[in-house]
mmCIF file of C-alpha atoms in Angstrom:
data_model
loop_
_atom_site.group_PDB
_atom_site.id
_atom_site.type_symbol
_atom_site.label_atom_id
_atom_site.label_comp_id
_atom_site.label_asym_id
_atom_site.label_seq_id
_atom_site.Cartn_x
_atom_site.Cartn_y
_atom_site.Cartn_z
ATOM 1 C CA MET A 1 -43.569 134.014 81.912
ATOM 2 C CA GLN A 2 -40.647 135.131 84.227
ATOM 3 C CA GLU A 3 -41.507 137.216 87.244
ATOM 4 C CA GLU A 4 -38.352 139.301 86.513
ATOM 5 C CA GLN A 5 -39.445 141.673 83.823
ATOM 6 C CA ASN A 6 -36.103 143.489 83.054
ATOM 7 C CA TRP A 7 -34.776 141.224 80.284
ATOM 8 C CA GLN A 8 -34.302 141.111 76.540
ATOM 9 C CA MET A 9 -34.498 137.992 74.418
ATOM 10 C CA TYR A 10 -32.182 137.572 71.372
ATOM 11 C CA ILE A 11 -33.298 134.883 68.957
ATOM 12 C CA THR A 12 -31.076 133.892 66.070
ATOM 13 C CA ASP A 13 -32.645 132.238 62.930
ATOM 14 C CA ASP A 14 -29.462 130.470 61.712
ATOM 15 C CA ALA A 15 -30.840 129.832 58.088
ATOM 16 C CA SER A 16 -33.743 127.573 59.541
ATOM 17 C CA THR A 17 -35.694 125.617 57.016
ATOM 18 C CA ASP A 18 -38.862 125.060 59.031
ATOM 19 C CA SER A 19 -41.603 127.587 60.025
ATOM 20 C CA SER A 20 -40.207 128.472 63.551
ATOM 21 C CA VAL A 21 -39.137 131.929 62.500
ATOM 22 C CA LYS A 22 -42.687 132.682 61.694
ATOM 23 C CA VAL A 23 -43.814 131.677 65.159
ATOM 24 C CA VAL A 24 -41.148 133.695 66.682
ATOM 25 C CA LYS A 25 -42.110 136.901 64.695
ATOM 26 C CA GLU A 26 -45.598 136.621 65.995
ATOM 27 C CA PHE A 27 -44.289 136.810 69.565
ATOM 28 C CA ALA A 28 -41.910 139.684 68.619
ATOM 29 C CA LYS A 29 -44.884 141.766 67.443
ATOM 30 C CA LYS A 30 -46.433 141.669 70.915
ATOM 31 C CA ASP A 31 -43.235 142.202 72.886
ATOM 32 C CA SER A 32 -40.463 144.677 71.918
ATOM 33 C CA ARG A 33 -38.054 142.830 74.294
ATOM 34 C CA ILE A 34 -37.783 139.949 71.766
ATOM 35 C CA ILE A 35 -35.261 140.776 69.055
ATOM 36 C CA ILE A 36 -34.702 138.542 66.029
ATOM 37 C CA THR A 37 -31.607 138.243 63.821
ATOM 38 C CA GLN A 38 -31.720 136.120 60.609
ATOM 39 C CA ASN A 39 -28.691 134.662 58.890
ATOM 40 C CA LYS A 40 -28.655 133.908 55.177
ATOM 41 C CA GLU A 41 -26.535 130.943 55.737
ATOM 42 C CA ASN A 42 -25.862 128.736 58.812
ATOM 43 C CA LYS A 43 -23.116 130.084 60.861
ATOM 44 C CA GLY A 44 -23.103 127.760 64.000
ATOM 45 C CA ALA A 45 -23.498 128.499 67.663
ATOM 46 C CA VAL A 46 -19.952 129.927 68.328
ATOM 47 C CA PHE A 47 -20.303 132.674 65.711
ATOM 48 C CA ASN A 48 -23.966 133.495 66.803
ATOM 49 C CA LYS A 49 -23.189 133.596 70.521
ATOM 50 C CA THR A 50 -20.209 135.961 70.153
ATOM 51 C CA VAL A 51 -19.834 138.042 67.133
ATOM 52 C CA ASN A 52 -23.451 138.041 65.911
ATOM 53 C CA PHE A 53 -24.903 138.445 69.327
ATOM 54 C CA VAL A 54 -22.665 141.300 70.416
ATOM 55 C CA SER A 55 -23.244 143.264 67.198
ATOM 56 C CA VAL A 56 -26.963 143.228 67.715
ATOM 57 C CA ALA A 57 -27.230 143.364 71.478
ATOM 58 C CA LYS A 58 -24.204 145.574 72.267
ATOM 59 C CA PRO A 59 -24.055 144.298 75.880
ATOM 60 C CA ASP A 60 -22.568 146.264 78.781
ATOM 61 C CA ASN A 61 -19.725 144.613 80.835
ATOM 62 C CA GLU A 62 -22.071 143.921 83.785
ATOM 63 C CA ASP A 63 -24.869 142.474 81.702
ATOM 64 C CA ILE A 64 -25.874 138.848 82.523
ATOM 65 C CA ILE A 65 -26.183 136.512 79.487
ATOM 66 C CA VAL A 66 -28.378 133.476 79.824
ATOM 67 C CA THR A 67 -28.024 130.739 77.302
ATOM 68 C CA VAL A 68 -31.463 128.957 76.567
ATOM 69 C CA ASP A 69 -31.024 126.554 73.446
ATOM 70 C CA GLY A 70 -33.938 126.910 70.963
ATOM 71 C CA ASP A 71 -35.493 123.573 71.859
ATOM 72 C CA ASP A 72 -35.204 123.992 75.615
ATOM 73 C CA TYR A 73 -36.953 125.966 78.471
ATOM 74 C CA LEU A 74 -36.627 127.469 81.692
ATOM 75 C CA LYS A 75 -38.708 125.466 84.140
ATOM 76 C CA HIS A 76 -39.631 128.008 86.755
ATOM 77 C CA SER A 77 -41.163 131.562 86.641
ATOM 78 C CA LYS A 78 -38.522 132.675 89.285
ATOM 79 C CA THR A 79 -35.458 131.565 87.365
ATOM 80 C CA LEU A 80 -34.223 134.931 86.273
ATOM 81 C CA SER A 81 -34.970 136.297 89.656
ATOM 82 C CA TYR A 82 -32.975 133.436 91.242
ATOM 83 C CA LEU A 83 -30.097 134.243 88.945
ATOM 84 C CA ASN A 84 -30.195 137.931 89.817
ATOM 85 C CA THR A 85 -29.763 136.907 93.546
ATOM 86 C CA ILE A 86 -26.727 134.937 92.763
ATOM 87 C CA TYR A 87 -25.121 137.607 90.781
ATOM 88 C CA SER A 88 -25.873 140.133 93.541
ATOM 89 C CA LYS A 89 -23.488 137.990 95.713
ATOM 90 C CA GLY A 90 -20.470 138.692 93.382
ATOM 91 C CA TYR A 91 -20.564 135.627 91.158
ATOM 92 C CA TRP A 92 -19.494 136.007 87.426
ATOM 93 C CA LEU A 93 -20.760 132.777 86.024
ATOM 94 C CA THR A 94 -23.306 129.916 86.820
ATOM 95 C CA TYR A 95 -23.789 126.422 85.565
ATOM 96 C CA GLY A 96 -25.814 123.301 86.611
ATOM 97 C CA GLY A 97 -29.530 122.983 87.324
ATOM 98 C CA ILE A 98 -30.154 120.822 84.335
ATOM 99 C CA ASP A 99 -33.220 118.421 84.077
ATOM 100 C CA HIS A 100 -34.362 116.117 81.195
ATOM 101 C CA ALA A 101 -36.296 112.962 80.589
ATOM 102 C CA PRO A 102 -35.255 110.087 82.946
ATOM 103 C CA ASN A 103 -34.512 107.706 80.108
ATOM 104 C CA MET A 104 -31.476 109.761 79.011
ATOM 105 C CA THR A 105 -28.458 110.339 81.112
ATOM 106 C CA HIS A 106 -24.898 111.673 80.998
ATOM 107 C CA PRO A 107 -21.893 110.288 82.953
ATOM 108 C CA LYS A 108 -22.655 110.909 86.687
ATOM 109 C CA ASN A 109 -20.145 113.655 87.210
ATOM 110 C CA PHE A 110 -21.719 115.703 84.386
ATOM 111 C CA TYR A 111 -24.275 116.878 87.213
ATOM 112 C CA THR A 112 -21.692 117.653 89.919
ATOM 113 C CA GLU A 113 -19.717 120.620 90.629
ATOM 114 C CA VAL A 114 -16.299 121.220 88.801
ATOM 115 C CA ASP A 115 -13.441 119.562 90.291
ATOM 116 C CA TRP A 116 -11.220 122.708 90.762
ATOM 117 C CA SER A 117 -8.226 120.682 91.845
ATOM 118 C CA LEU A 118 -7.889 119.586 88.184
ATOM 119 C CA SER A 119 -7.558 121.524 84.948
ATOM 120 C CA LEU A 120 -10.977 122.017 83.362
ATOM 121 C CA ARG A 121 -9.600 120.480 80.081
ATOM 122 C CA ASN A 122 -8.585 117.294 81.840
ATOM 123 C CA GLN A 123 -11.849 116.169 83.396
ATOM 124 C CA THR A 124 -15.371 115.179 82.303
ATOM 125 C CA PHE A 125 -17.279 118.304 81.075
ATOM 126 C CA CYS A 126 -19.655 119.365 83.664
ATOM 127 C CA LEU A 127 -20.438 122.971 82.966
ATOM 128 C CA SER A 128 -24.018 122.123 82.035
ATOM 129 C CA HIS A 129 -27.113 124.094 81.761
ATOM 130 C CA LEU A 130 -28.304 126.399 83.404
ATOM 131 C CA ARG A 131 -25.429 128.394 81.785
ATOM 132 C CA SER A 132 -25.184 132.263 82.419
ATOM 133 C CA HIS A 133 -22.245 134.687 82.701
ATOM 134 C CA LYS A 134 -21.307 138.252 82.821
ATOM 135 C CA PHE A 135 -20.393 139.774 79.389
ATOM 136 C CA PHE A 136 -16.987 140.966 80.669
ATOM 137 C CA LEU A 137 -16.001 137.280 80.664
ATOM 138 C CA LEU A 138 -17.128 136.421 77.164
ATOM 139 C CA LYS A 139 -15.556 139.393 75.585
ATOM 140 C CA ASN A 140 -12.201 138.148 76.907
ATOM 141 C CA ILE A 141 -12.197 134.925 74.948
ATOM 142 C CA LYS A 142 -9.471 135.350 72.294
ATOM 143 C CA ASN A 143 -10.432 135.401 68.757
ATOM 144 C CA ILE A 144 -8.077 132.472 67.889
ATOM 145 C CA ASP A 145 -9.863 130.309 70.436
ATOM 146 C CA LEU A 146 -13.236 130.706 68.708
ATOM 147 C CA LYS A 147 -11.908 129.033 65.557
ATOM 148 C CA ASP A 148 -10.479 125.792 64.573
ATOM 149 C CA ASN A 149 -7.018 125.134 62.932
ATOM 150 C CA GLU A 150 -8.506 126.237 59.549
ATOM 151 C CA LYS A 151 -9.418 129.517 61.099
ATOM 152 C CA LYS A 152 -13.116 129.052 60.710
ATOM 153 C CA PHE A 153 -15.463 129.391 63.648
ATOM 154 C CA PHE A 154 -16.265 126.169 65.350
ATOM 155 C CA LYS A 155 -19.601 124.781 64.237
ATOM 156 C CA TYR A 156 -19.996 122.527 67.361
ATOM 157 C CA GLY A 157 -18.861 122.467 70.900
ATOM 158 C CA GLU A 158 -19.740 126.007 72.021
ATOM 159 C CA ASP A 159 -20.294 124.835 75.458
ATOM 160 C CA VAL A 160 -16.507 123.817 75.729
ATOM 161 C CA THR A 161 -15.289 126.614 73.345
ATOM 162 C CA LEU A 162 -16.976 129.366 75.431
ATOM 163 C CA PHE A 163 -17.569 128.163 78.950
ATOM 164 C CA VAL A 164 -14.277 126.419 79.839
ATOM 165 C CA PRO A 165 -12.230 129.697 79.094
ATOM 166 C CA MET A 166 -14.759 131.778 81.076
ATOM 167 C CA ALA A 167 -14.757 129.542 84.044
ATOM 168 C CA GLU A 168 -10.863 129.458 83.980
ATOM 169 C CA MET A 169 -10.753 133.305 83.995
ATOM 170 C CA ALA A 170 -13.302 133.478 86.823
ATOM 171 C CA GLY A 171 -11.985 130.752 88.958
ATOM 172 C CA LYS A 172 -13.705 128.705 91.708
ATOM 173 C CA ASN A 173 -14.856 131.464 93.845
ATOM 174 C CA ARG A 174 -16.693 133.407 90.981
ATOM 175 C CA CYS A 175 -18.418 130.326 89.582
ATOM 176 C CA PHE A 176 -21.673 129.144 91.124
ATOM 177 C CA HIS A 177 -22.966 125.669 90.758
ATOM 178 C CA ILE A 178 -26.710 125.398 90.739
ATOM 179 C CA LYS A 179 -28.265 122.334 92.178
ATOM 180 C CA ASP A 180 -32.018 123.089 91.799
ATOM 181 C CA LYS A 181 -33.475 121.871 88.548
ATOM 182 C CA LEU A 182 -34.313 125.143 86.660
ATOM 183 C CA TYR A 183 -33.563 124.250 83.071
ATOM 184 C CA TYR A 184 -35.179 121.465 80.990
ATOM 185 C CA TYR A 185 -33.002 120.004 78.259
ATOM 186 C CA ARG A 186 -34.970 118.046 75.505
ATOM 187 C CA PHE A 187 -33.532 114.971 73.826
ATOM 188 C CA HIS A 188 -34.766 114.343 70.343
ATOM 189 C CA ASN A 189 -33.766 112.842 67.080
ATOM 190 C CA ASP A 190 -32.283 116.194 65.722
ATOM 191 C CA ASN A 191 -30.324 116.804 68.991
ATOM 192 C CA VAL A 192 -26.586 117.008 68.540
ATOM 193 C CA HIS A 193 -26.111 114.007 70.939
ATOM 194 C CA GLU A 194 -28.497 111.886 68.907
ATOM 195 C CA SER A 195 -27.006 112.448 65.456
ATOM 196 C CA SER A 196 -23.906 112.073 63.404
ATOM 197 C CA LYS A 197 -22.890 115.662 64.262
ATOM 198 C CA ASN A 198 -21.908 114.340 67.605
ATOM 199 C CA LYS A 199 -18.997 112.523 66.076
ATOM 200 C CA GLU A 200 -17.651 115.794 64.442
ATOM 201 C CA ARG A 201 -18.246 117.503 67.795
ATOM 202 C CA GLN A 202 -16.142 114.943 69.784
ATOM 203 C CA LYS A 203 -13.397 115.164 67.189
ATOM 204 C CA GLN A 204 -13.021 118.931 67.608
ATOM 205 C CA ILE A 205 -13.122 118.592 71.363
ATOM 206 C CA GLN A 206 -10.735 115.734 71.872
ATOM 207 C CA GLY A 207 -8.509 116.692 69.018
ATOM 208 C CA ASP A 208 -8.268 120.402 69.298
ATOM 209 C CA LEU A 209 -10.127 122.221 72.126
ATOM 210 C CA SER A 210 -8.775 119.990 74.899
ATOM 211 C CA PHE A 211 -5.259 120.934 73.996
ATOM 212 C CA ARG A 212 -5.738 124.728 73.802
ATOM 213 C CA LYS A 213 -3.728 126.749 76.298
ATOM 214 C CA PRO A 214 -5.782 127.304 79.504
ATOM 215 C CA TYR A 215 -6.693 130.902 80.475
ATOM 216 C CA LYS A 216 -5.256 132.379 83.677
ATOM 217 C CA LYS A 217 -7.531 133.484 86.471
ATOM 218 C CA MET A 218 -8.006 137.234 86.161
ATOM 219 C CA LYS A 219 -9.158 140.145 88.373
ATOM 220 C CA LYS A 220 -12.311 141.994 87.427
ATOM 221 C CA LYS A 221 -10.501 145.130 86.451
ATOM 222 C CA GLU A 222 -8.318 143.398 83.989
ATOM 223 C CA LEU A 223 -11.419 141.744 82.348
ATOM 224 C CA ILE A 224 -13.331 144.943 82.138
ATOM 225 C CA ASN A 225 -10.477 146.995 80.721
ATOM 226 C CA LYS A 226 -9.440 144.574 78.075
ATOM 227 C CA GLN A 227 -10.709 145.024 74.597
ATOM 228 C CA CYS A 228 -12.350 142.354 72.628
ATOM 229 C CA ASP A 229 -10.229 141.132 69.536
ATOM 230 C CA TRP A 230 -12.899 139.313 67.548
ATOM 231 C CA SER A 231 -12.907 139.548 63.790
#
């Protein structure tokens, strides 16, 4: 329903056990911009949003990647047009603009702009949806930082795993904090924040990701010229 028509939608069926993929396939039959990939086993969001996505989409450096979780939605028909306007001003990453049911809340500073006077790894995480970024940032996240200490792709915490390094590389002047509520986040019984998975997620973040070496702010030429090292 977006007014902006120049888009492609990549949907990953990560070994789902319900009938959602059947619904998606019906939409894909009617619109060639919808591309579906199916995993035989559950790989987790970090793998799917990096290695899997890139192998299928083959994005260019300047492509804008917008993350929409499978149980959420964009609130307005002008959302993609709005993002295009932001990126036309030289930004590389956006965050913020999240909305959800009023009975569920995060800490107050989850909804505010990043405190750039502090390390992104030493403050409450506030790189919330609506999350988007240029591909040349994503490809510069090191392979080692996509994986845990056992060299397996992180199953949870992809928001921290992917967006903290990208924001560090971009720096304050290239990251745009959206204040308008453009993205609806659904809370439900299977949501990671409402399940036992959250404990494992917090363990990974607090015991590992928070202690990873921060990325240095980089110039665009450096980011574009660097080759991805994922494997």
